Structure formats: structure tokens, C-alpha cells
Coordinates of C-alpha atoms in Angstrom, one line a residue:
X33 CA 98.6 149.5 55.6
X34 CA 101.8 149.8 57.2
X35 CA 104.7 146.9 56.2
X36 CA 104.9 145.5 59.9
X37 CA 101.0 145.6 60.6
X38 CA 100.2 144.2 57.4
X39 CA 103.4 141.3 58.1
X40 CA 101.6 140.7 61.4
X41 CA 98.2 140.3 59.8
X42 CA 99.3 137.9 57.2
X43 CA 102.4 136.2 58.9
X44 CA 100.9 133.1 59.4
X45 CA 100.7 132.6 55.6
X46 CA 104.4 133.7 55.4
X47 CA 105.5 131.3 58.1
X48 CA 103.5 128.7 56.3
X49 CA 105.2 129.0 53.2
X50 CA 108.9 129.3 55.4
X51 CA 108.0 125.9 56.5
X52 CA 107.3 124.7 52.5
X53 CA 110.5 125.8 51.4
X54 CA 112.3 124.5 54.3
X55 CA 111.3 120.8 53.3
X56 CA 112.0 121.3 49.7
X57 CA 115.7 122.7 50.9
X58 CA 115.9 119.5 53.0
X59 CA 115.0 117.0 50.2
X60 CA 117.3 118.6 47.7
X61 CA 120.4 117.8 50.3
X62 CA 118.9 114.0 50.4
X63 CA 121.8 112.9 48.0
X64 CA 124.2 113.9 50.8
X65 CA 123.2 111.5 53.6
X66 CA 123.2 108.5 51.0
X67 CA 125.2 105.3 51.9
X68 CA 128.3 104.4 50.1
X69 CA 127.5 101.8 47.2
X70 CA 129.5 98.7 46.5
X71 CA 131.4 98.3 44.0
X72 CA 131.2 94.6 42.6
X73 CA 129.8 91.9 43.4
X74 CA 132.8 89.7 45.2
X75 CA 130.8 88.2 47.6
X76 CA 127.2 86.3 46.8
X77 CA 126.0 88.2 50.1
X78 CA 127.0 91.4 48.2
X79 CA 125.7 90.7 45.1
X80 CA 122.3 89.9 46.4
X81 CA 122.7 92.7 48.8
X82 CA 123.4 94.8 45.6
X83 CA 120.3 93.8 43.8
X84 CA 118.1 94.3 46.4
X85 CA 119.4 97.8 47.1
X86 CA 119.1 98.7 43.6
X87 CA 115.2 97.8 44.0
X88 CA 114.8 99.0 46.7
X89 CA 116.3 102.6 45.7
X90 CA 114.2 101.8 43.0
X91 CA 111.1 101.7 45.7
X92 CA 112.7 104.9 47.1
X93 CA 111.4 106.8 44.3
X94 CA 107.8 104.9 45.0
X95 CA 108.5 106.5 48.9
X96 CA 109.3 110.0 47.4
X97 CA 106.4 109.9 45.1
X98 CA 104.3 108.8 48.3
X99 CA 106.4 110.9 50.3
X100 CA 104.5 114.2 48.8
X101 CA 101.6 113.0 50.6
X102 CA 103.8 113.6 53.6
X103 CA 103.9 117.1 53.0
X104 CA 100.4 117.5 53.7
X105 CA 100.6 116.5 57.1
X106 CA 103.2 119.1 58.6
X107 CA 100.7 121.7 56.8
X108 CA 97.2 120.3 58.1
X109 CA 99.0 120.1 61.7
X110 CA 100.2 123.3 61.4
X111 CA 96.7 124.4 60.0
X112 CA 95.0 123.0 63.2
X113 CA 97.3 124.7 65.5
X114 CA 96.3 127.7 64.2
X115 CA 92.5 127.2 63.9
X116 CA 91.2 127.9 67.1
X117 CA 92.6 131.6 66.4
X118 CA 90.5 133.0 63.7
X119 CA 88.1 135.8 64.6
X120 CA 90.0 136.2 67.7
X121 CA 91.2 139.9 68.6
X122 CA 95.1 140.4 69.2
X123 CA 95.0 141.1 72.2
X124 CA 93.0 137.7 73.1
X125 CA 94.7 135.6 75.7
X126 CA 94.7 132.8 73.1
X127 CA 95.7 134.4 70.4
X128 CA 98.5 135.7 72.2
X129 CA 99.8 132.5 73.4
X130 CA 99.6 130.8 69.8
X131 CA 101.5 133.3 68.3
X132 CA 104.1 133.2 70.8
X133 CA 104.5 129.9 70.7
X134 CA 104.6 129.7 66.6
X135 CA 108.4 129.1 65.8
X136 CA 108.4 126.1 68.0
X137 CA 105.2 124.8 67.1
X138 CA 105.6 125.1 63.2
X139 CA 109.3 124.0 63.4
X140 CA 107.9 120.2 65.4
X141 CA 104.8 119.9 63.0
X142 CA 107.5 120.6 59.8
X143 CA 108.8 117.9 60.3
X144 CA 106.4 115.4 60.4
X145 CA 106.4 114.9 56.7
X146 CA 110.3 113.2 57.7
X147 CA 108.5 111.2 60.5
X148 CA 106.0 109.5 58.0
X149 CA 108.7 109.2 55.1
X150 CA 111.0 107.6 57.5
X151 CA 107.9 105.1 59.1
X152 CA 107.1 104.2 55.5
X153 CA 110.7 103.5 54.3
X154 CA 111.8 101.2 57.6
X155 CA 108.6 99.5 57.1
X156 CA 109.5 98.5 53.6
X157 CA 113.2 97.7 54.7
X158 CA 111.8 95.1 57.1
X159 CA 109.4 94.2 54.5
X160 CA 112.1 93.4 52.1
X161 CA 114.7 91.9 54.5
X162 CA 112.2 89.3 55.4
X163 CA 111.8 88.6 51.6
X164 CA 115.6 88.6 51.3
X165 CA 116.6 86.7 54.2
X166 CA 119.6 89.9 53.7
X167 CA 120.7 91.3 56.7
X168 CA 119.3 95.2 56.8
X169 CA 121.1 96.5 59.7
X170 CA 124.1 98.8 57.4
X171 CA 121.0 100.2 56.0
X172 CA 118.8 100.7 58.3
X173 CA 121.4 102.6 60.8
X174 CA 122.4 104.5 57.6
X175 CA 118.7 105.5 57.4
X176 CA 118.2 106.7 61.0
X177 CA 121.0 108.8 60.9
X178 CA 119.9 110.4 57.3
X179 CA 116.5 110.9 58.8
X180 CA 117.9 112.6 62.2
X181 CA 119.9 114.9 59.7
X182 CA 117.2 115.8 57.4
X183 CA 114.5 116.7 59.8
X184 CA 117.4 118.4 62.2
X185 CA 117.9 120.6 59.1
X186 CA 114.4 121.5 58.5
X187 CA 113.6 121.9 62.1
X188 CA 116.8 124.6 62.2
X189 CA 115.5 126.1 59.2
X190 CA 111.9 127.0 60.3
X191 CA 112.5 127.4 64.0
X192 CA 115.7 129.8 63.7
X193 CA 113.8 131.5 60.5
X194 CA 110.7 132.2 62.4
X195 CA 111.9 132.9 65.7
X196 CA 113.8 135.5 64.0
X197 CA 111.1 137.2 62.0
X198 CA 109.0 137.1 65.2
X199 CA 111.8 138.4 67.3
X200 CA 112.1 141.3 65.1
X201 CA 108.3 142.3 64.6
X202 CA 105.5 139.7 65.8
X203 CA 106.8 140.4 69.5
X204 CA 107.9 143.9 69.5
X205 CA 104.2 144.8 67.9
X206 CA 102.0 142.3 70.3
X207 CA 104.0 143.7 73.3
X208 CA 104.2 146.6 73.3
X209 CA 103.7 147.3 76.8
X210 CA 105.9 144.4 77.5
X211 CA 104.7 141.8 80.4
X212 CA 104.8 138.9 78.2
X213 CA 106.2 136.6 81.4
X214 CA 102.4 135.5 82.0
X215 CA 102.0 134.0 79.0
X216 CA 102.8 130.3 79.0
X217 CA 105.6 129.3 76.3
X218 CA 106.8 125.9 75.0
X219 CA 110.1 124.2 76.5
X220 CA 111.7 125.1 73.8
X221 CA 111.7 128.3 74.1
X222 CA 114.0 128.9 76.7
X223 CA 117.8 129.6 76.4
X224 CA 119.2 126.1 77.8
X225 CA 117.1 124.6 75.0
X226 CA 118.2 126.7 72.7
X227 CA 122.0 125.9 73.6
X228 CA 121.3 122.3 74.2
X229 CA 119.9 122.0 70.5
X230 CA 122.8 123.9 69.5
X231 CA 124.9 121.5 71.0
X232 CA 122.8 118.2 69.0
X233 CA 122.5 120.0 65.8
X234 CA 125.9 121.2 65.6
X235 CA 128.6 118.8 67.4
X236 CA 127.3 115.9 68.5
X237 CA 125.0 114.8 66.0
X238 CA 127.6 115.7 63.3
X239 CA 130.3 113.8 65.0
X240 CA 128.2 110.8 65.6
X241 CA 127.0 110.4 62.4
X242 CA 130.2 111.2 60.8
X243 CA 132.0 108.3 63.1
X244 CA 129.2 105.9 62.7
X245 CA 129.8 106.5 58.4
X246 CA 133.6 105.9 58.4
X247 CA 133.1 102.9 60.9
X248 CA 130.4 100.8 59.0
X249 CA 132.2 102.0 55.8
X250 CA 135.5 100.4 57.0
X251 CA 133.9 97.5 58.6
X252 CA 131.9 96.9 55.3
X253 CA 134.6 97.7 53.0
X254 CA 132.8 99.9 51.2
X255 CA 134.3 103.1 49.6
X256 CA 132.2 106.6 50.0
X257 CA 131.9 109.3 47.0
X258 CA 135.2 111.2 46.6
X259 CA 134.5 114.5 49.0
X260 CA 131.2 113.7 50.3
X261 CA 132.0 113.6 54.2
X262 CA 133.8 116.7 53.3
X263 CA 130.7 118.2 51.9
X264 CA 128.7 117.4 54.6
X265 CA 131.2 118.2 56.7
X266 CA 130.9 121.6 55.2
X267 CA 127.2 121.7 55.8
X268 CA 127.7 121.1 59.5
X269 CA 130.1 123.5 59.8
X270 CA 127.9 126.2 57.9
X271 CA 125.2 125.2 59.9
X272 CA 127.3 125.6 63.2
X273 CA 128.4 129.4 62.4
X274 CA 124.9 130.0 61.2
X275 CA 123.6 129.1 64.5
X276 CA 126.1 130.7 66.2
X277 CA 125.3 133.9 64.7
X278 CA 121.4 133.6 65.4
X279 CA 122.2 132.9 68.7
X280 CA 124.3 135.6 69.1
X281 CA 122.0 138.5 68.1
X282 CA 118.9 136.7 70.2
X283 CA 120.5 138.0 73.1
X284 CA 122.9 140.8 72.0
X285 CA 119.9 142.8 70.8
X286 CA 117.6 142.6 74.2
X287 CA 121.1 143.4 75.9
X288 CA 121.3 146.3 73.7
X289 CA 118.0 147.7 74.7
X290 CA 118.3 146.5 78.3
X291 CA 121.9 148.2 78.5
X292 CA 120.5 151.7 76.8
X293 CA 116.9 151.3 78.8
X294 CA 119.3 151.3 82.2
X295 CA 121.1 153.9 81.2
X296 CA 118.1 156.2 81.0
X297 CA 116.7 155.2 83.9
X298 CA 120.1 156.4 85.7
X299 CA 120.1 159.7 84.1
X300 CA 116.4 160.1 85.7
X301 CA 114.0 159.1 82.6
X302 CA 112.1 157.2 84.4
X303 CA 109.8 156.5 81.4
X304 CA 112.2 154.5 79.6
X305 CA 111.2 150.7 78.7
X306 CA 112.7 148.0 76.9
X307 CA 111.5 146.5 73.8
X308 CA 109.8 142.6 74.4
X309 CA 111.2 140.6 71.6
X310 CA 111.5 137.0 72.9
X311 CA 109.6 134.5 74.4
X312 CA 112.3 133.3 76.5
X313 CA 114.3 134.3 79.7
X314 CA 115.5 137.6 78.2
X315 CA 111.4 138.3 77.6
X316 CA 111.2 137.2 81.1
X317 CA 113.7 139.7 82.0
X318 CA 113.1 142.5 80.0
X319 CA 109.4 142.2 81.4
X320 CA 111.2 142.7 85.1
X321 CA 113.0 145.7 84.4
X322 CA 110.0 147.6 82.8
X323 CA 108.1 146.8 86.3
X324 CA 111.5 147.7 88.0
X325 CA 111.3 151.0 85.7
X326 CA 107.4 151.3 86.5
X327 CA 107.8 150.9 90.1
X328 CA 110.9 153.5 90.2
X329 CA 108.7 156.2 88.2
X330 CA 106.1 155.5 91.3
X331 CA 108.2 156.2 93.6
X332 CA 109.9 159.3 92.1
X333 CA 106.4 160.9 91.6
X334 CA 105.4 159.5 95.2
X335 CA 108.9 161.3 96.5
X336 CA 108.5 164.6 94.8
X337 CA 104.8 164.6 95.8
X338 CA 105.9 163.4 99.4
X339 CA 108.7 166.1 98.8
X340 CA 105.7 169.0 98.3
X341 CA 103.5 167.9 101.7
X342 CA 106.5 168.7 103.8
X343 CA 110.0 170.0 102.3
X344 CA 112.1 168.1 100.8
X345 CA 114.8 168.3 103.5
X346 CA 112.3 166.5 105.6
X347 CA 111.6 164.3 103.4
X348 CA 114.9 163.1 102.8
X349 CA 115.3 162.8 106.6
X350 CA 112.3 160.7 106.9
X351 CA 113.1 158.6 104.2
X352 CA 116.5 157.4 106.1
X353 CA 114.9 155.7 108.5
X354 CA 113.8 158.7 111.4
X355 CA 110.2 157.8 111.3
X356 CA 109.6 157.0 114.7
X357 CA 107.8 159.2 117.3
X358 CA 110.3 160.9 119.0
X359 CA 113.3 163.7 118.5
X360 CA 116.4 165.2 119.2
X361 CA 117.5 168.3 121.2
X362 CA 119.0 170.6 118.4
X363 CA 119.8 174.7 118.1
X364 CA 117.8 176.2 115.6
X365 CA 116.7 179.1 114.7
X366 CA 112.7 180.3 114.0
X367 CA 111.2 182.2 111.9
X368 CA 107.7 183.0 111.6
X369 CA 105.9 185.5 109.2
X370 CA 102.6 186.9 109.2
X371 CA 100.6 188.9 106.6
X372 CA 99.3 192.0 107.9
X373 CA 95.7 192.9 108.2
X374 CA 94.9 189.6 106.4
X375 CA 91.5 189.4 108.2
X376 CA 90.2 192.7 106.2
X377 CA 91.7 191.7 103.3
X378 CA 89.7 188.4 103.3
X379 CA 86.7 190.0 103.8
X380 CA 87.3 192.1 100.3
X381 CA 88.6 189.3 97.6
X382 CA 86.2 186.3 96.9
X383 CA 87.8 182.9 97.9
X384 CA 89.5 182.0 94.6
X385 CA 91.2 185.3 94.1
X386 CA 92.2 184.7 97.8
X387 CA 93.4 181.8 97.7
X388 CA 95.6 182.6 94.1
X389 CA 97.6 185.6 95.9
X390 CA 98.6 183.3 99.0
X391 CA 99.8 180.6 96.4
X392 CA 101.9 182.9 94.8
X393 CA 102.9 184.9 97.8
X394 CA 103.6 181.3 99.5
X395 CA 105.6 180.5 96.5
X396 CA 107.6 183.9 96.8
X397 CA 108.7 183.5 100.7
X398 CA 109.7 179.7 100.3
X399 CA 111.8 180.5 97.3
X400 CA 113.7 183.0 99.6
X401 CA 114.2 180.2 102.8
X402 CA 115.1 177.3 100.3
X403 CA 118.2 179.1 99.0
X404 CA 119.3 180.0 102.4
X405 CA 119.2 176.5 103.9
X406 CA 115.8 176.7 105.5
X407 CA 112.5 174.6 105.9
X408 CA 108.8 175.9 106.0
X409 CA 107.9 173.6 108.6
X410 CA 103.7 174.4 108.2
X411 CA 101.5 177.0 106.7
X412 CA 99.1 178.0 110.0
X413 CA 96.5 180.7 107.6
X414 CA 98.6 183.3 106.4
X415 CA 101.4 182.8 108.2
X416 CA 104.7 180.7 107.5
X417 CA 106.8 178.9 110.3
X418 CA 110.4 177.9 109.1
X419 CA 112.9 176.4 110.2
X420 CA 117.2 177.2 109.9
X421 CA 119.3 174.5 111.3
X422 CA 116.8 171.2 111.4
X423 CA 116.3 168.8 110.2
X424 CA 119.7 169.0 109.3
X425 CA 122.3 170.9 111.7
X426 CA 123.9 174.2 111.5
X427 CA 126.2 176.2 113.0
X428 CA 125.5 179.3 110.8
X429 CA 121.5 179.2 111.2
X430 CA 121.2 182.2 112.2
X431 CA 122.7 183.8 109.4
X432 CA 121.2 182.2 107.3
X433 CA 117.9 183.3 109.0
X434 CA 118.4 186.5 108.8
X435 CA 119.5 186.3 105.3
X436 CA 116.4 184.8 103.9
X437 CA 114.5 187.2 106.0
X438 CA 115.8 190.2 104.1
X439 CA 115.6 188.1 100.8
X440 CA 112.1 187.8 101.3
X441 CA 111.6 191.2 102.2
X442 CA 112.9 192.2 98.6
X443 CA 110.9 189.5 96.8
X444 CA 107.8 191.2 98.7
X445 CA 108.4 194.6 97.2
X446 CA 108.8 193.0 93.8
X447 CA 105.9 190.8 94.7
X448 CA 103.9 193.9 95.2
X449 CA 104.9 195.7 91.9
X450 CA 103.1 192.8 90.2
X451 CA 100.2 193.0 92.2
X452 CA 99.7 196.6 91.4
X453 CA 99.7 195.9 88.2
X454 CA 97.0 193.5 88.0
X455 CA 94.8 195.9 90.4
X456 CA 95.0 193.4 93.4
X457 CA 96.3 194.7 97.0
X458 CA 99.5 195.5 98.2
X459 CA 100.5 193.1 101.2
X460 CA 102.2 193.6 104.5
X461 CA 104.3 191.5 106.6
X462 CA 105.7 190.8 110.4
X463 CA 108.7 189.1 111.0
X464 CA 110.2 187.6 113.5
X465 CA 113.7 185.4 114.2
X466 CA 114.7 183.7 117.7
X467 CA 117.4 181.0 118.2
X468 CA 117.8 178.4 121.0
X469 CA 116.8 174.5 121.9
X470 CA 114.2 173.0 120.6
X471 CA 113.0 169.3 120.4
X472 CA 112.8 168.5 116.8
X473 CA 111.1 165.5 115.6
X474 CA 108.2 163.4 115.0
X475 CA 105.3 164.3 117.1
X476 CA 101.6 163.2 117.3
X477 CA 100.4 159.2 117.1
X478 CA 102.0 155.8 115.8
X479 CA 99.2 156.0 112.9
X480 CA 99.5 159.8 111.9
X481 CA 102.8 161.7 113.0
X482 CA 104.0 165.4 111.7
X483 CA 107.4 166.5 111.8
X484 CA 108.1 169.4 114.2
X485 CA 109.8 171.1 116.8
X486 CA 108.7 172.1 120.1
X487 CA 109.6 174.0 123.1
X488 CA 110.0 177.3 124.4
X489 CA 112.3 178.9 121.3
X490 CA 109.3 178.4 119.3
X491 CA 106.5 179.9 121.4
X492 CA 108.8 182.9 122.2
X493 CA 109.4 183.4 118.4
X494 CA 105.8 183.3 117.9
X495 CA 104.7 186.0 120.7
X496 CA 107.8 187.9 119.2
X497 CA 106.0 188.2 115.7
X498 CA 103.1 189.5 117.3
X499 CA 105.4 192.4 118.7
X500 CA 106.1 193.9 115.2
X501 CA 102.9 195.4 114.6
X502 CA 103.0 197.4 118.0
X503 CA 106.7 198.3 117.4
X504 CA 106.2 199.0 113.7
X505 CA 108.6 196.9 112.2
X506 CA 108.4 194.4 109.9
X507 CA 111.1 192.4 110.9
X508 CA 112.3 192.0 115.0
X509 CA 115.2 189.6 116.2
X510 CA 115.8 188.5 119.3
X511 CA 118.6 188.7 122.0
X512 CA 120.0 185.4 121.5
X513 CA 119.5 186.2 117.6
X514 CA 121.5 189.2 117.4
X515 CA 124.4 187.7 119.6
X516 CA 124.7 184.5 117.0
X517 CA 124.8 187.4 114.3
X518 CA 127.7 189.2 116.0
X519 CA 125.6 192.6 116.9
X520 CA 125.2 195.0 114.9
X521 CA 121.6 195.7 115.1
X522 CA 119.4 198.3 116.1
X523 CA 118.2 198.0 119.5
X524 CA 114.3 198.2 119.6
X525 CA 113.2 197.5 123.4
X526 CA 113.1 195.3 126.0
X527 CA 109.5 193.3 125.8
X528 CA 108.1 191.4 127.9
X529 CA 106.7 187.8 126.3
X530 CA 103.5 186.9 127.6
X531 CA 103.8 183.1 129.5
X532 CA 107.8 184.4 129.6
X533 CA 109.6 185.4 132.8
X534 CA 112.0 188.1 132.2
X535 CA 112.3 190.1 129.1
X536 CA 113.3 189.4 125.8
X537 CA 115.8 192.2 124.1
X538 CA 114.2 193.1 120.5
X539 CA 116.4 194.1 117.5
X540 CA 116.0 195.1 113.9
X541 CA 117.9 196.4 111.3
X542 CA 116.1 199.6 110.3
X543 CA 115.3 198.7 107.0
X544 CA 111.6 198.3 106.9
X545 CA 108.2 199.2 108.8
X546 CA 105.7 197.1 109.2

């Protein structure tokens, strides 16, 4: 078994035992948070005082013996808390929430075993001042604030201890998927309490209890041990930079993640996640940028897959805001492309096979009119209708028209070449280029709209496609074509366009038969 799964198996145990040791640690640094004796009896008050503190220190070693019964409590407690998990799967709600919670739940039920000791020993001080008639008060304030330190040092100790082991592997492993926000966590966890408990545990508690010492010592007279506010002094201050330091990493490390997880999700790795290591509002946060990361990756597939219904051009345009019904008067240029004799050949390949060559004849053609600036507005069977000079404007569409259309003339031939190879049929095509106004825009219903462009240049490009067949070209431009080119061209014929008035002067550039 693997060091972290089997830590995660058995880390209840290990937390167990963290808890233990942190009590012992605590009652070892009893001696520190001890009240000054007096030295002499020069007062009768003092003297009695004196006796009945030395039996009742005497009694403090009854309460220590008794206090080992207090140790069992912070472990049945923390026993309990932990009951209502066994035989529950990992992934259980339940389980989930327990585990979470442990560092803070541990850390309040540690120090229980202080709670009782302290209960016992102020019920014996009242006990004995009524016996005495002695005023208890130096004591007993001596005692509250010996108590407050002792169990603020064991609750530091096991909180800080296991928040840290379970930052570093119980998290990472139960979370691995993150979304740890819906679980419900304790107060405590959260990073005001943490500071706030920063605050009691390492300045004002300190300088309370350090104030209230020399006061009562002055007022009573009494003299401390030679360096012992400096050693606990020295405590406090460990304890301070300790804390500080825990603190510190508990949020530089998800910052560390968070910072690297954003930078891969701006150089397009969309999969990127940070890891969940807290229960607190860094979890909280790091839970929100995985959904932010999440919902990005949706989107980026939904835009590429958006970008491969219609062209990405269009896309983009429609993603600006131009999804309305409606267009805009633009110059373009059209192209449309036909297969020749595709009806035959339809009749000869089964469907599959059919279907294959237009994909990769498809894939051939827009190749050629992306790298010339142009959109493939629809596939209509075997034929192709682009678009140079919409969505976006141009004042060179129609070079760029007539570019692509040798460009994909070439491709063709090399298209061919493979086809031959693999014994399939050698295909044919018509086509045909025609500039002028067009509407361009979304067209159809409020519910299901298509981006187009309609108007008379596209019907007379389309009629002048049918053309090449009869005039044996595979490639005719139009009078209003050939003068955005500059001329050049070979004259063809004037032809007239059915639906047309007039006639439209055809040109090609003697490089191909249809």
C-alpha cells in the first residue's frame, strides 16, 4: 500500500496519538505558569497563606494523579466523534464531512482533559478557602490564566499539527476532483478565525497574562523565579513565529497552485485544476476556479464545435453580438463549385465510400478558401458556396477569389493522384466567381436563423456555374469579376443568365477544362 493511502486509512490513529502527545507537551510546561512563592512568613496572613499553599500544592499532586483520569475524556470524545464513520465508504457524505472537520474537532475535545483538571482544582480552592477563611483570589486568577495558557498550547499544537497533515494529504486525496464548498465545515475553519486565534494565542493573551503576573506580583510583593517571565516570554514568542509560519504556507501553497492553474488556463489548457487542500475560503475558492476552468473547457469545445457548423469567421461574428435577424448591404464576391457528373458517380460507389471522398474532397477545397480569406457559407450536395469579403469586409475579395480558385484547382489534381492510387474515380469540377451587392446576414426565424447572403450577385453566380459545363471550362468569371481583377482574362462569351436581363460577359484564364 502506497504511504499516503495507507496515512489516509490509518490517520485517525495518528491524529489520535498527535493529540496524546500534545497534552503530555502541555503538562511538562506546567512549571512555567506557576505563581511566584513567598518568601517568609512576615505577615500571619502570609504565613497561613503559606501553609495552606504548601498543602494545597500538596493536593496538586492528588489533582495530577486524578488529573490522568482527565485524559480519558478528550480520547472518548474524540472516539465518539469518530464512531458514526466506521464501515462508511470515503466518498460517503458523512465520512467526508468528519474528516474535514477533524483538526478542529480533535483540537476542542483535546482539551477537555484541561477543562476537568481546571473544574477539579477551583473546586478544591473554594473548598479550602472556606476551611481557611484565606482569601483565594491571587490564586485563583493565577489559576485561570495558567489554565487559558495550557489548554491554548495544546489546542495550537493539535489544530495547527493536524490541519497541516490534512492540508498536505487527507484533502488533496478525498478531493481530488475538488468541489469541497458543499460540504459544511466548522467556524473554525475559516481564515478570520484562524487570524482572530492568532491574534488571542499570540498577543493578547500573552500580554494579558504577562501584565496581570507583574501587577499581582507587585501588589503582593512577591518576587517571581529569576528569568521565568522571560522564559515564557520566549514561549510566546516561539509560539508567535511558529504560527506565523503555519499561516503563511496555508495560503501561500493554494496561491501557488491557483497562480500556476491560471497560468495554464491562459496559455489554452483548459484541463488544468487546482489542488483542494483546505477546508476554508481558499477551498472555497479553489473549488470556483476549477468550475471557472470546467465551464471555460465547455465553452472552448462548444466554440470550436460551433466554429465547425459554420466557419469560424462566422462564428466569431456571431459571437460579438450580430445575432439578430437582419443584415447589411456589403460587396462580396461568390463562388460556387460543383462536382461534375456527380449524379453517375453516385450511382457507382455505395454510400460510405461516397460519403468518405466528399469529406476529403470537402476538406481539400476549404483548405484552399481559408488561406485566401474566404468562408464556405453551406454545402448544397456536392457543391460548395463561399464567400470573399463577408462576414468581414474586403477591398481585395476578388483577388482573393480568384486566388483560392486556382489553389483549389491544384489541390484537385493532387487530390486525384491519390484517388488513383487507391482505385477510386477521378473528379471533375465547375467554377464559378461573380462580385457585387449582396445582403449578408441572419436570415430565417427568431427561433432558428442561418447566416447568409442574398440577392441577385448570388443567383447570377450560381446560373454562371452552370455555364461551365456548356462552355467547357472549369472555371468562368464574370464581367464585374474580371474588372475588380484588373483584366487580363480570356474572353469566353457573352451569356445570357436565365431570370437576368441583359447579358453577363464570361471570362477564364485558359488554364483548365471542365
Amino acid at each position: 500500500m502506497k504511504p499516503k493511502a495507507f496515512f489516509l486509512k490509518h490517520h485517525i490513529y495518528f491524529y489520535g496519538l498527535i493529540c496524546l502527545l500534545a497534552n503530555m507537551l502541555a503538562v511538562l510546561s506546567t512549571d512555567l505558569t506557576e505563581c511566584p512563592m513567598p518568601e517568609g512568613a512576615e505577615f500571619a496572613a502570609w504565613a497561613r497563606f503559606s501553609d495552606w499553599l504548601g498543602y494545597l500544592r500538596a493536593s496538586r499532586r492528588l489533582v495530577s494523579v486524578l488529573g490522568i483520569i482527565c485524559y480519558a475524556v478528550p480520547v472518548l470524545l474524540c472516539f465518539l466523534y469518530v464512531l458514526g464513520t466506521r464501515g462508511l465508504p470515503h466518498d460517503d457524505k458523512r465520512y467526508v464531512q468528519v474528516m474535514v472537520n477533524i483538526p478542529g474537532a480533535f483540537a476542542l475535545r483535546g482539551i477537555s482533559g484541561w477543562v476537568c483538571n481546571f473544574v477539579m482544582e477551583m473546586s478544591l480552592m473554594v473548598f479550602f478557602g472556606r476551611e481557611t477563611g484565606l482569601d483565594v483570589t491571587f490564586i485563583a486568577v493565577y489559576s485561570v490564566f495558567s489554565y487559558v495558557f495550557l489548554a491554548t498550547l495544546s489546542f495550537t499544537i493539535i489544530y495547527f499539527t493536524l490541519e497541516t497533515l490534512n492540508r498536505s494529504f487527507v484533502l488533496p486525496l478525498m478531493y481530488p476532483e475538488g468541489r469541497i464548498s458543499g460540504t459544511a465545515r466548522m467556524s473554525l475553519s475559516s481564515i478570520r478565525s484562524l487570524f482572530l486565534f492568532y491574534f488571542c494565542s499570540a498577543a493578547l493573551f500573552p500580554s494579558v497574562f504577562l501584565g496581570s503576573r507583574l501587577y499581582l506580583s507587585s501588589f503582593y510583593g512577591l518576587s517571581s523565579r529569576d528569568g521565568g517571565n522571560f522564559v515564557f516570554a520566549g514561549i510566546i514568542l516561539f509560539l508567535g513565529l511558529s504560527l506565523t509560519i503555519l499561516l503563511m504556507n496555508f495560503f501561500r501553497k493554494p496561491l501557488r497552485w491557483l497562480t500556476a492553474g491560471a497560468r495554464e488556463i491562459s496559455a489554452g489548457n483548459y484541463e488544468s485544476r487546482t489542488v483542494i487542500c483546505s477546508n476554508d475560503e481558499m477551498g472555497v475558492l479553489g473549488d470556483a476556479f476549477n468550475e471557472m476552468a470546467a465551464s471555460l473547457k465547455e465553452k472552448e469545445f462548444m466554440r470550436d464545435t460551433f466554429g465547425k457548423v459554420v466557419t469560424p469567421q462566422v462564428r466569431d461574428y456571431l459571437l460579438q453580438g450580430n445575432a439578430e435577424l437582419g443584415g447589411r448591404t456589403l460587396d462580396v464576391t461568390v463562388m460556387f463549385c460543383d462536382i461534375r457528373g456527380f449524379t453517375s458517380l453516385s450511382e457507382t460507389m455505395p454510400p460510405p465510400e461516397l460519403v468518405s471522398l466528399l469529406n476529403e474532397y470537402f476538406t481539400g477545397l476549404e483548405k484552399c478558401i481559408r488561406a485566401h480569406g474566404g468562408v464556405i457559407n453551406k454545402y448544397i450536395g456536392d457543391a460548395v458556396m463561399a464567400l470573399f469579403g463577408a462576414p468581414v469586409p474586403s477591398a481585395h475579395h476578388a483577388r482573393d477569389a480568384f486566388a483560392a480558385a486556382q489553389d483549389m484547382r491544384r489541390e484537385l489534381s493532387l487530390m486525384n493522384r491519390g484517388f488513383a492510387a487507391r482505385g477510386l474515380p477521378r473528379l471533375r469540377f465547375g467554377i464559378s466567381l461573380h462580385s457585387g451587392p449582396v445582403l449578408a446576414g441572419n436570415i430565417g426565424a427568431a427561433s432558428r436563423m442561418e447566416y447568409t447572403v442574398i440577392g441577385d450577385t448570388v443567383n447570377t453566380a450560381s446560373r454562371i456555374e452552370g455555364l461551365c459545363k456548356q462552355y467547357g471550362r472549369d472555371l468562368l468569371v464574370s464581367g464585374s469579376t474580371e474588372r475588380l481583377l484588373g483584366g487580363g482574362l480570356e474572353f469566353v462569351d457573352e451569356a445570357d443568365i436565365r431570370g437576368r436581363k441583359g447579358k453577363v460577359r464570361l471570362y477564364t484564364d485558359g488554364q483548365g477544362t471542365a
